[in-house]
């Protein structure tokens, strides 16, 4: 049986509408009435260049209005390629003057994780809504400061959890909500790829590197979304097969989560292993997804024969359009700052478990 698409989407919309009611007149007042919101990308590396800028050519609720970069040659290339007016191009020093630019409604921070806090706080102080890439930041304290800065400046903060906008992942969330196969008993969740680089921020502790924040949050999200619960304890082990490269941070992390219902998850993440799957065993059935966190093609099946395979044009375009719709209508975001914080709380506990060799309560 293939899930009836219309019925499934209706369910999602209703569930979403109920969960997303929010009534802040202050927040409503800061999103100007426009057909399309202007986004400025901060940090023009791989993800901005290869995924977000192309997705912004497909979006209906937003467009690439500006850029913030520390590299003048990139500014020139992007200006020509995307027809960006000179007045919407900033560097890291003059970035704060973005507050006077009505073309920019949203600042999207796509920098190494250790820089997220500074740029989210500066964007919030400039009165702009903020999208911030995962992992939200290296520490819980950073995440709390980012949430607080956005609140006190009456702007909204969304984390770039593209998968939460993917109907294939939403199908997993829905199974947990409906208890379709009863309670979750056991989860296996993995996310990894082979990173051949030797001197990137992902291998640098000060810049927020380490596989746990980078790919590990996908393995963690798999388990959190499949249960619909927050873990109460974790035990973790870090390892590396390339100590000459992974001197400061872990190449591989294995962590076991315990959830309040008694469900357990065995999660794996690595910069040295290609893996991307989720298996959920319930009281009365199972669900499998592979891949579970791809940019496209996430797909799977369930023990009753249900196929999960909803094609989407661009996950990133859907994410940005849905987040912009939430800003325009002043409704709740699918993955607000608080959702990024939930993951970083677990990430901190994982590092504590590695340091102590013991299980850590969350
Ligand atoms: P990248 O290294 O390709 O780009 C980082 C950018 O930051 C570069 O333009 C670089 O010039 C700039 N930068 C400024 N100061 C820097 C410094 N001190 N050190 C290093 N770079 C500096 O990285 P990326 O892969 O584009 O990742 C950026 C962010 O996007 C990260 O938070 C990452 O986790 C996230 N990301 C998310 C996804 C996703 O699927 N949601 C995918 C890839 C990356």
Tab-separated table of C-alpha atoms and ligand atoms in Angstrom:
chain	number	residue	atom	x	y	z
A	1	UNK	CA	0.000	0.000	0.000
A	2	UNK	CA	1.331	3.431	-0.903
A	3	UNK	CA	0.380	6.124	1.623
A	4	UNK	CA	-2.404	8.257	0.116
A	5	UNK	CA	-0.500	11.467	-0.543
A	6	UNK	CA	-3.381	13.919	-0.163
A	7	UNK	CA	-4.599	12.325	3.053
A	8	UNK	CA	-1.086	12.303	4.451
A	9	UNK	CA	-0.444	15.961	3.582
A	10	UNK	CA	-3.805	17.012	5.014
A	11	UNK	CA	-2.942	15.262	8.264
A	12	UNK	CA	0.372	17.055	8.378
A	13	UNK	CA	-1.192	20.437	7.684
A	14	UNK	CA	-3.798	19.974	10.410
A	15	UNK	CA	-1.227	18.754	12.899
A	16	UNK	CA	1.013	21.655	11.929
A	17	UNK	CA	-1.719	24.266	12.222
A	18	UNK	CA	-2.629	23.076	15.706
A	19	UNK	CA	0.947	23.093	16.870
A	20	UNK	CA	1.963	26.346	15.271
A	21	UNK	CA	-0.435	28.909	16.660
A	22	UNK	CA	1.372	31.965	17.944
A	23	UNK	CA	0.085	35.475	18.567
A	24	UNK	CA	2.787	38.033	19.073
A	25	UNK	CA	1.859	41.470	17.734
A	26	UNK	CA	5.475	42.548	18.226
A	27	UNK	CA	6.759	39.774	15.951
A	28	UNK	CA	4.089	40.480	13.371
A	29	UNK	CA	5.204	44.059	13.144
A	30	UNK	CA	8.792	43.271	12.114
A	31	UNK	CA	8.056	41.263	8.948
A	32	UNK	CA	7.198	43.749	6.229
A	33	UNK	CA	4.303	42.874	3.925
A	34	UNK	CA	6.076	41.699	0.783
A	35	UNK	CA	5.453	38.928	-1.768
A	36	UNK	CA	9.007	37.696	-1.347
A	37	UNK	CA	11.362	38.237	1.581
A	38	UNK	CA	14.990	39.191	0.907
A	39	UNK	CA	17.631	36.822	2.267
A	40	UNK	CA	21.306	37.690	2.795
A	41	UNK	CA	23.630	34.683	2.975
A	42	UNK	CA	26.554	35.038	5.413
A	43	UNK	CA	29.539	32.864	4.470
A	44	UNK	CA	29.836	31.817	0.842
A	45	UNK	CA	31.388	28.365	1.224
A	46	UNK	CA	30.228	24.972	-0.047
A	47	UNK	CA	26.692	24.935	1.329
A	48	UNK	CA	25.816	28.491	0.295
A	49	UNK	CA	27.405	28.076	-3.136
A	50	UNK	CA	26.228	24.597	-4.095
A	51	UNK	CA	22.876	24.289	-2.320
A	52	UNK	CA	21.362	27.477	-0.876
A	53	UNK	CA	21.998	29.960	-3.690
A	54	UNK	CA	20.679	27.524	-6.349
A	55	UNK	CA	17.651	26.764	-4.115
A	56	UNK	CA	16.989	30.502	-3.820
A	57	UNK	CA	16.446	30.512	-7.602
A	58	UNK	CA	13.503	28.123	-7.038
A	59	UNK	CA	11.868	29.689	-3.975
A	60	UNK	CA	8.519	31.453	-4.179
A	61	UNK	CA	8.506	33.275	-0.839
A	62	UNK	CA	12.079	34.570	-0.780
A	63	UNK	CA	15.024	35.470	-2.986
A	64	UNK	CA	18.749	36.034	-2.751
A	65	UNK	CA	18.861	39.741	-1.941
A	66	UNK	CA	22.336	40.112	-0.470
A	67	UNK	CA	25.591	38.523	0.649
A	68	UNK	CA	28.043	38.899	3.525
A	69	UNK	CA	31.561	37.664	2.799
A	70	UNK	CA	35.140	38.168	3.952
A	71	UNK	CA	36.481	37.500	0.435
A	72	UNK	CA	36.242	40.409	-2.073
A	73	UNK	CA	36.739	38.112	-5.106
A	74	UNK	CA	33.697	36.040	-4.048
A	75	UNK	CA	31.681	39.248	-3.718
A	76	UNK	CA	32.509	40.102	-7.356
A	77	UNK	CA	31.636	36.614	-8.654
A	78	UNK	CA	28.341	36.428	-6.772
A	79	UNK	CA	27.395	40.002	-7.686
A	80	UNK	CA	27.667	39.153	-11.397
A	81	UNK	CA	26.212	35.643	-11.212
A	82	UNK	CA	23.148	36.569	-9.167
A	83	UNK	CA	22.739	40.219	-10.109
A	84	UNK	CA	23.159	41.433	-6.519
A	85	UNK	CA	23.207	45.217	-6.111
A	86	UNK	CA	26.413	46.654	-4.626
A	87	UNK	CA	24.452	48.197	-1.730
A	88	UNK	CA	23.420	44.666	-0.596
A	89	UNK	CA	26.982	43.354	-0.353
A	90	UNK	CA	28.622	43.386	3.069
A	91	UNK	CA	31.808	42.173	4.700
A	92	UNK	CA	32.195	40.914	8.274
A	93	UNK	CA	33.240	44.395	9.482
A	94	UNK	CA	30.448	46.533	8.002
A	95	UNK	CA	27.791	43.814	8.415
A	96	UNK	CA	25.994	45.642	11.278
A	97	UNK	CA	24.935	48.442	8.913
A	98	UNK	CA	22.601	45.874	7.301
A	99	UNK	CA	20.087	47.208	9.848
A	100	UNK	CA	19.476	50.194	7.535
A	101	UNK	CA	18.817	48.037	4.467
A	102	UNK	CA	15.106	47.387	3.829
A	103	UNK	CA	15.932	44.869	1.046
A	104	UNK	CA	17.184	42.397	3.644
A	105	UNK	CA	14.529	40.747	5.814
A	106	UNK	CA	16.471	37.643	6.830
A	107	UNK	CA	20.131	36.952	7.519
A	108	UNK	CA	21.089	33.303	6.886
A	109	UNK	CA	24.254	32.331	8.805
A	110	UNK	CA	26.223	29.645	6.929
A	111	UNK	CA	29.587	29.924	8.691
A	112	UNK	CA	31.628	27.410	10.747
A	113	UNK	CA	29.660	26.587	13.951
A	114	UNK	CA	31.887	28.584	16.334
A	115	UNK	CA	30.936	31.767	14.407
A	116	UNK	CA	27.162	31.166	14.502
A	117	UNK	CA	26.594	32.854	17.860
A	118	UNK	CA	28.364	36.094	16.942
A	119	UNK	CA	26.591	36.485	13.612
A	120	UNK	CA	23.154	35.456	14.868
A	121	UNK	CA	23.407	37.970	17.715
A	122	UNK	CA	24.644	40.734	15.374
A	123	UNK	CA	21.820	39.990	12.897
A	124	UNK	CA	19.228	40.050	15.689
A	125	UNK	CA	20.574	43.375	16.949
A	126	UNK	CA	20.252	44.692	13.397
A	127	UNK	CA	16.539	43.819	13.615
A	128	UNK	CA	16.667	41.016	11.020
A	129	UNK	CA	15.066	37.589	11.287
A	130	UNK	CA	17.715	34.878	11.349
A	131	UNK	CA	18.150	31.486	9.753
A	132	UNK	CA	21.156	29.616	11.163
A	133	UNK	CA	22.778	26.445	9.902
A	134	UNK	CA	23.177	23.313	12.001
A	135	UNK	CA	24.790	22.566	14.390
A	136	UNK	CA	23.281	25.645	16.040
A	137	UNK	CA	26.480	26.342	18.036
A	138	UNK	CA	29.165	24.459	19.999
A	139	UNK	CA	27.587	24.904	23.452
A	140	UNK	CA	24.230	25.146	25.216
A	141	UNK	CA	25.279	28.568	26.553
A	142	UNK	CA	25.826	29.788	22.962
A	143	UNK	CA	22.397	28.519	21.889
A	144	UNK	CA	20.685	30.165	24.844
A	145	UNK	CA	22.405	33.474	24.103
A	146	UNK	CA	21.277	33.274	20.460
A	147	UNK	CA	17.653	32.530	21.404
A	148	UNK	CA	17.669	35.306	23.972
A	149	UNK	CA	19.131	37.876	21.508
A	150	UNK	CA	16.425	37.053	18.952
A	151	UNK	CA	13.672	37.278	21.567
A	152	UNK	CA	14.822	40.600	22.957
A	153	UNK	CA	15.090	42.087	19.461
A	154	UNK	CA	11.670	40.694	18.403
A	155	UNK	CA	13.016	38.659	15.529
A	156	UNK	CA	12.585	34.965	14.812
A	157	UNK	CA	15.279	32.315	14.652
A	158	UNK	CA	15.059	29.186	12.475
A	159	UNK	CA	17.635	26.389	12.325
A	160	UNK	CA	18.467	24.919	8.901
A	161	UNK	CA	17.091	21.438	9.653
A	162	UNK	CA	16.112	20.848	6.030
A	163	UNK	CA	15.029	17.243	6.746
A	164	UNK	CA	12.212	18.371	9.012
A	165	UNK	CA	10.660	19.964	5.896
A	166	UNK	CA	10.996	16.726	3.906
A	167	UNK	CA	7.709	14.753	3.664
A	168	UNK	CA	9.688	11.489	3.844
A	169	UNK	CA	10.988	12.434	7.305
A	170	UNK	CA	7.587	13.858	8.279
A	171	UNK	CA	6.140	10.397	7.556
A	172	UNK	CA	8.403	8.975	10.299
A	173	UNK	CA	7.287	11.693	12.727
A	174	UNK	CA	3.650	10.927	11.907
A	175	UNK	CA	4.036	7.190	12.627
A	176	UNK	CA	5.264	8.068	16.144
A	177	UNK	CA	2.413	10.570	16.663
A	178	UNK	CA	-0.223	8.064	15.537
A	179	UNK	CA	1.414	5.132	17.377
A	180	UNK	CA	0.716	3.243	14.154
A	181	UNK	CA	2.771	0.247	15.279
A	182	UNK	CA	2.517	0.912	19.029
A	183	UNK	CA	5.432	2.138	21.123
A	184	UNK	CA	8.964	2.507	19.793
A	185	UNK	CA	11.238	-0.205	21.219
A	186	UNK	CA	14.595	0.153	19.413
A	187	UNK	CA	16.192	2.507	16.900
A	188	UNK	CA	19.340	2.324	14.814
A	189	UNK	CA	20.303	5.657	13.292
A	190	UNK	CA	23.428	6.455	11.273
A	191	UNK	CA	24.855	9.404	9.357
A	192	UNK	CA	28.351	9.592	7.953
A	193	UNK	CA	30.514	10.193	4.907
A	194	UNK	CA	34.183	9.982	4.076
A	195	UNK	CA	35.726	13.450	4.407
A	196	UNK	CA	39.088	13.488	2.670
A	197	UNK	CA	40.087	16.959	3.838
A	198	UNK	CA	42.907	17.349	6.319
A	199	UNK	CA	42.803	21.005	7.352
A	200	UNK	CA	39.181	22.104	7.324
A	201	UNK	CA	37.146	23.622	10.178
A	202	UNK	CA	35.498	20.188	10.585
A	203	UNK	CA	38.858	18.983	11.946
A	204	UNK	CA	39.380	22.066	14.112
A	205	UNK	CA	37.994	22.209	17.644
A	206	UNK	CA	38.081	26.002	18.013
A	207	UNK	CA	35.967	26.450	14.882
A	208	UNK	CA	33.333	23.996	16.113
A	209	UNK	CA	34.529	20.898	14.267
A	210	UNK	CA	34.062	17.243	15.165
A	211	UNK	CA	31.672	14.807	13.569
A	212	UNK	CA	29.166	14.866	16.427
A	213	UNK	CA	27.905	18.400	15.729
A	214	UNK	CA	28.260	18.061	11.985
A	215	UNK	CA	26.807	14.683	10.895
A	216	UNK	CA	25.951	13.452	14.384
A	217	UNK	CA	22.944	15.737	14.629
A	218	UNK	CA	21.353	13.830	11.713
A	219	UNK	CA	21.757	10.520	13.557
A	220	UNK	CA	20.417	12.168	16.707
A	221	UNK	CA	17.500	13.812	14.898
A	222	UNK	CA	16.609	10.420	13.403
A	223	UNK	CA	16.184	9.013	16.911
A	224	UNK	CA	14.473	12.079	18.401
A	225	UNK	CA	12.003	12.460	15.548
A	226	UNK	CA	11.216	8.731	15.382
A	227	UNK	CA	10.300	8.637	19.078
A	228	UNK	CA	8.889	12.157	19.415
A	229	UNK	CA	10.677	12.155	22.781
A	230	UNK	CA	13.737	13.778	24.337
A	231	UNK	CA	16.466	11.388	25.535
A	232	UNK	CA	17.022	11.149	29.290
A	233	UNK	CA	20.484	9.600	29.265
A	234	UNK	CA	23.361	8.797	26.940
A	235	UNK	CA	26.545	6.773	26.903
A	236	UNK	CA	29.042	7.501	24.140
A	237	UNK	CA	32.373	6.457	22.704
A	238	UNK	CA	34.603	8.498	20.358
A	239	UNK	CA	37.216	6.983	18.065
A	240	UNK	CA	39.388	7.676	15.047
A	241	UNK	CA	41.130	5.555	12.434
A	242	UNK	CA	43.081	8.596	11.173
A	243	UNK	CA	44.724	10.118	14.267
A	244	UNK	CA	47.109	12.121	12.067
A	245	UNK	CA	44.089	14.135	10.807
A	246	UNK	CA	41.644	13.932	13.721
A	247	UNK	CA	44.006	15.305	16.374
A	248	UNK	CA	41.618	17.693	18.115
A	249	UNK	CA	38.180	16.288	17.381
A	250	UNK	CA	36.588	12.879	16.888
A	251	UNK	CA	36.326	11.205	13.501
A	252	UNK	CA	33.639	8.755	14.695
A	253	UNK	CA	31.107	8.816	17.520
A	254	UNK	CA	28.840	6.009	18.705
A	255	UNK	CA	26.180	6.929	21.232
A	256	UNK	CA	23.312	5.093	22.882
A	257	UNK	CA	20.253	7.036	23.953
A	258	UNK	CA	17.586	6.115	26.454
A	259	UNK	CA	14.121	7.704	26.107
A	260	UNK	CA	11.453	8.193	28.816
A	261	UNK	CA	9.182	5.525	27.250
A	262	UNK	CA	12.004	2.987	27.573
A	263	UNK	CA	12.899	3.137	23.862
A	264	UNK	CA	16.634	2.877	23.136
A	265	UNK	CA	18.621	4.143	20.176
A	266	UNK	CA	22.034	3.047	18.913
A	267	UNK	CA	23.424	5.949	16.883
A	268	UNK	CA	26.559	6.170	14.758
A	269	UNK	CA	28.228	9.068	12.998
A	270	UNK	CA	31.547	9.342	11.194
A	271	UNK	CA	33.782	11.353	8.864
A	272	UNK	CA	35.352	8.050	7.811
A	273	UNK	CA	32.362	5.821	6.947
A	274	UNK	CA	29.618	6.208	4.348
A	275	UNK	CA	26.307	5.458	6.095
A	276	UNK	CA	22.882	7.020	6.075
A	277	UNK	CA	20.016	4.962	7.497
A	278	UNK	CA	17.306	4.741	10.113
A	279	UNK	CA	15.571	1.635	11.400
A	280	UNK	CA	12.782	1.856	13.953
A	281	UNK	CA	11.396	-1.257	15.617
A	282	UNK	CA	8.015	-0.747	17.268
A	283	UNK	CA	5.907	-3.103	19.400
A	284	UNK	CA	4.025	-4.282	16.316
A	285	UNK	CA	6.121	-3.485	13.282
A	286	UNK	CA	9.093	-1.668	11.804
A	287	UNK	CA	10.092	1.254	9.586
A	288	UNK	CA	13.280	1.647	7.542
A	289	UNK	CA	14.643	4.679	5.707
A	290	UNK	CA	17.747	4.749	3.540
A	291	UNK	CA	18.916	7.375	3.008
A	292	UNK	CA	17.419	9.209	5.953
A	293	UNK	CA	19.136	12.583	5.614
A	294	UNK	CA	20.036	13.027	1.957
A	295	UNK	CA	19.448	16.299	0.109
A	296	UNK	CA	17.026	14.282	-2.020
A	297	UNK	CA	15.847	10.715	-2.446
A	298	UNK	CA	15.121	9.917	1.203
A	299	UNK	CA	12.964	6.832	1.033
A	300	UNK	CA	11.919	3.689	2.828
A	301	UNK	CA	9.201	1.286	3.815
A	302	UNK	CA	7.194	-0.052	6.723
A	303	UNK	CA	6.350	-3.580	7.879
A	304	UNK	CA	2.740	-3.300	6.641
A	305	UNK	CA	3.977	-2.648	3.097
A	306	UNK	CA	3.624	1.152	3.210
A	307	UNK	CA	6.166	2.794	0.921
A	308	UNK	CA	7.745	6.122	1.932
A	309	UNK	CA	8.861	7.867	-1.231
A	310	UNK	CA	7.692	11.435	-1.711
A	311	UNK	CA	9.773	13.184	-4.344
A	312	UNK	CA	10.498	16.870	-3.742
A	313	UNK	CA	12.021	19.458	-6.070
A	314	UNK	CA	14.446	20.984	-3.582
A	315	UNK	CA	14.557	20.357	0.124
A	316	UNK	CA	16.335	23.671	0.748
A	317	UNK	CA	13.810	25.644	-1.339
A	318	UNK	CA	10.953	24.014	0.575
A	319	UNK	CA	12.658	24.743	3.901
A	320	UNK	CA	13.218	28.428	3.110
A	321	UNK	CA	9.735	28.893	1.599
A	322	UNK	CA	8.054	27.287	4.613
A	323	UNK	CA	10.132	29.286	7.073
A	324	UNK	CA	9.349	32.505	5.171
A	325	UNK	CA	5.641	31.655	5.139
A	326	UNK	CA	5.820	31.255	8.929
A	327	UNK	CA	7.473	34.687	9.195
A	328	UNK	CA	4.927	36.299	6.887
A	329	UNK	CA	1.947	34.779	8.738
A	330	UNK	CA	3.527	35.057	12.170
A	331	UNK	CA	3.043	31.345	12.803
A	332	UNK	CA	5.527	29.030	14.496
A	333	UNK	CA	8.600	27.759	12.693
A	334	UNK	CA	9.092	24.028	12.103
A	335	UNK	CA	12.602	24.123	13.604
A	336	UNK	CA	13.089	27.214	15.781
A	337	UNK	CA	16.187	27.968	17.885
A	338	UNK	CA	14.784	25.859	20.721
A	339	UNK	CA	14.990	22.801	18.448
A	340	UNK	CA	18.680	23.468	17.741
A	341	UNK	CA	19.243	23.841	21.489
A	342	UNK	CA	17.603	20.447	22.206
A	343	UNK	CA	20.211	18.752	20.028
A	344	UNK	CA	23.140	20.664	21.506
A	345	UNK	CA	22.031	19.679	25.004
A	346	UNK	CA	22.425	16.038	23.944
A	347	UNK	CA	25.694	16.777	22.119
A	348	UNK	CA	27.148	18.312	25.318
A	349	UNK	CA	26.068	15.235	27.307
A	350	UNK	CA	27.711	12.989	24.683
A	351	UNK	CA	31.051	14.782	25.072
A	352	UNK	CA	30.698	14.558	28.851
A	353	UNK	CA	30.096	10.825	28.559
A	354	UNK	CA	33.199	10.428	26.359
A	355	UNK	CA	35.277	12.404	28.896
A	356	UNK	CA	34.050	10.440	31.922
A	357	UNK	CA	33.478	7.039	30.328
A	358	UNK	CA	30.116	6.950	32.076
A	359	UNK	CA	26.462	7.251	31.216
A	360	UNK	CA	25.262	10.873	31.545
A	361	UNK	CA	21.758	12.017	32.524
A	362	UNK	CA	20.311	14.719	30.293
B	1	LIG	P1	32.692	25.750	4.167
B	1	LIG	O1	34.002	25.581	4.854
B	1	LIG	O2	32.562	25.278	2.775
B	1	LIG	O3	32.277	27.291	4.197
B	1	LIG	C1	32.462	28.100	5.340
B	1	LIG	C2	32.483	29.554	4.941
B	1	LIG	O4	32.827	30.328	6.090
B	1	LIG	C3	33.536	29.866	3.881
B	1	LIG	O5	32.999	30.767	2.938
B	1	LIG	C4	34.647	30.549	4.657
B	1	LIG	O6	35.358	31.502	3.886
B	1	LIG	C5	33.850	31.246	5.759
B	1	LIG	N1	34.681	31.544	6.933
B	1	LIG	C6	34.724	32.733	7.550
B	1	LIG	N2	35.582	32.697	8.572
B	1	LIG	C7	36.116	31.475	8.590
B	1	LIG	C8	37.075	30.842	9.418
B	1	LIG	N3	37.677	31.465	10.452
B	1	LIG	N4	37.400	29.553	9.145
B	1	LIG	C9	36.796	28.888	8.146
B	1	LIG	N5	35.875	29.442	7.330
B	1	LIG	C10	35.540	30.720	7.547
B	1	LIG	O7	31.593	25.087	5.112
B	1	LIG	P2	30.121	24.616	4.731
B	1	LIG	O8	30.172	23.169	4.430
B	1	LIG	O9	29.531	25.550	3.745
B	1	LIG	O10	29.395	24.742	6.148
B	1	LIG	C11	28.930	25.986	6.654
B	1	LIG	C12	27.775	25.709	7.627
B	1	LIG	O11	26.729	25.072	6.914
B	1	LIG	C13	28.110	24.767	8.779
B	1	LIG	O12	27.383	25.124	9.922
B	1	LIG	C14	27.666	23.413	8.278
B	1	LIG	O13	27.358	22.476	9.281
B	1	LIG	C15	26.416	23.819	7.513
B	1	LIG	N6	26.050	22.844	6.476
B	1	LIG	C16	24.777	22.401	6.477
B	1	LIG	C17	24.371	21.482	5.551
B	1	LIG	C18	22.952	21.007	5.552
B	1	LIG	O14	22.654	20.034	4.881
B	1	LIG	N7	22.044	21.665	6.267
B	1	LIG	C19	25.275	20.999	4.597
B	1	LIG	C20	26.576	21.495	4.602
B	1	LIG	C21	26.960	22.422	5.558
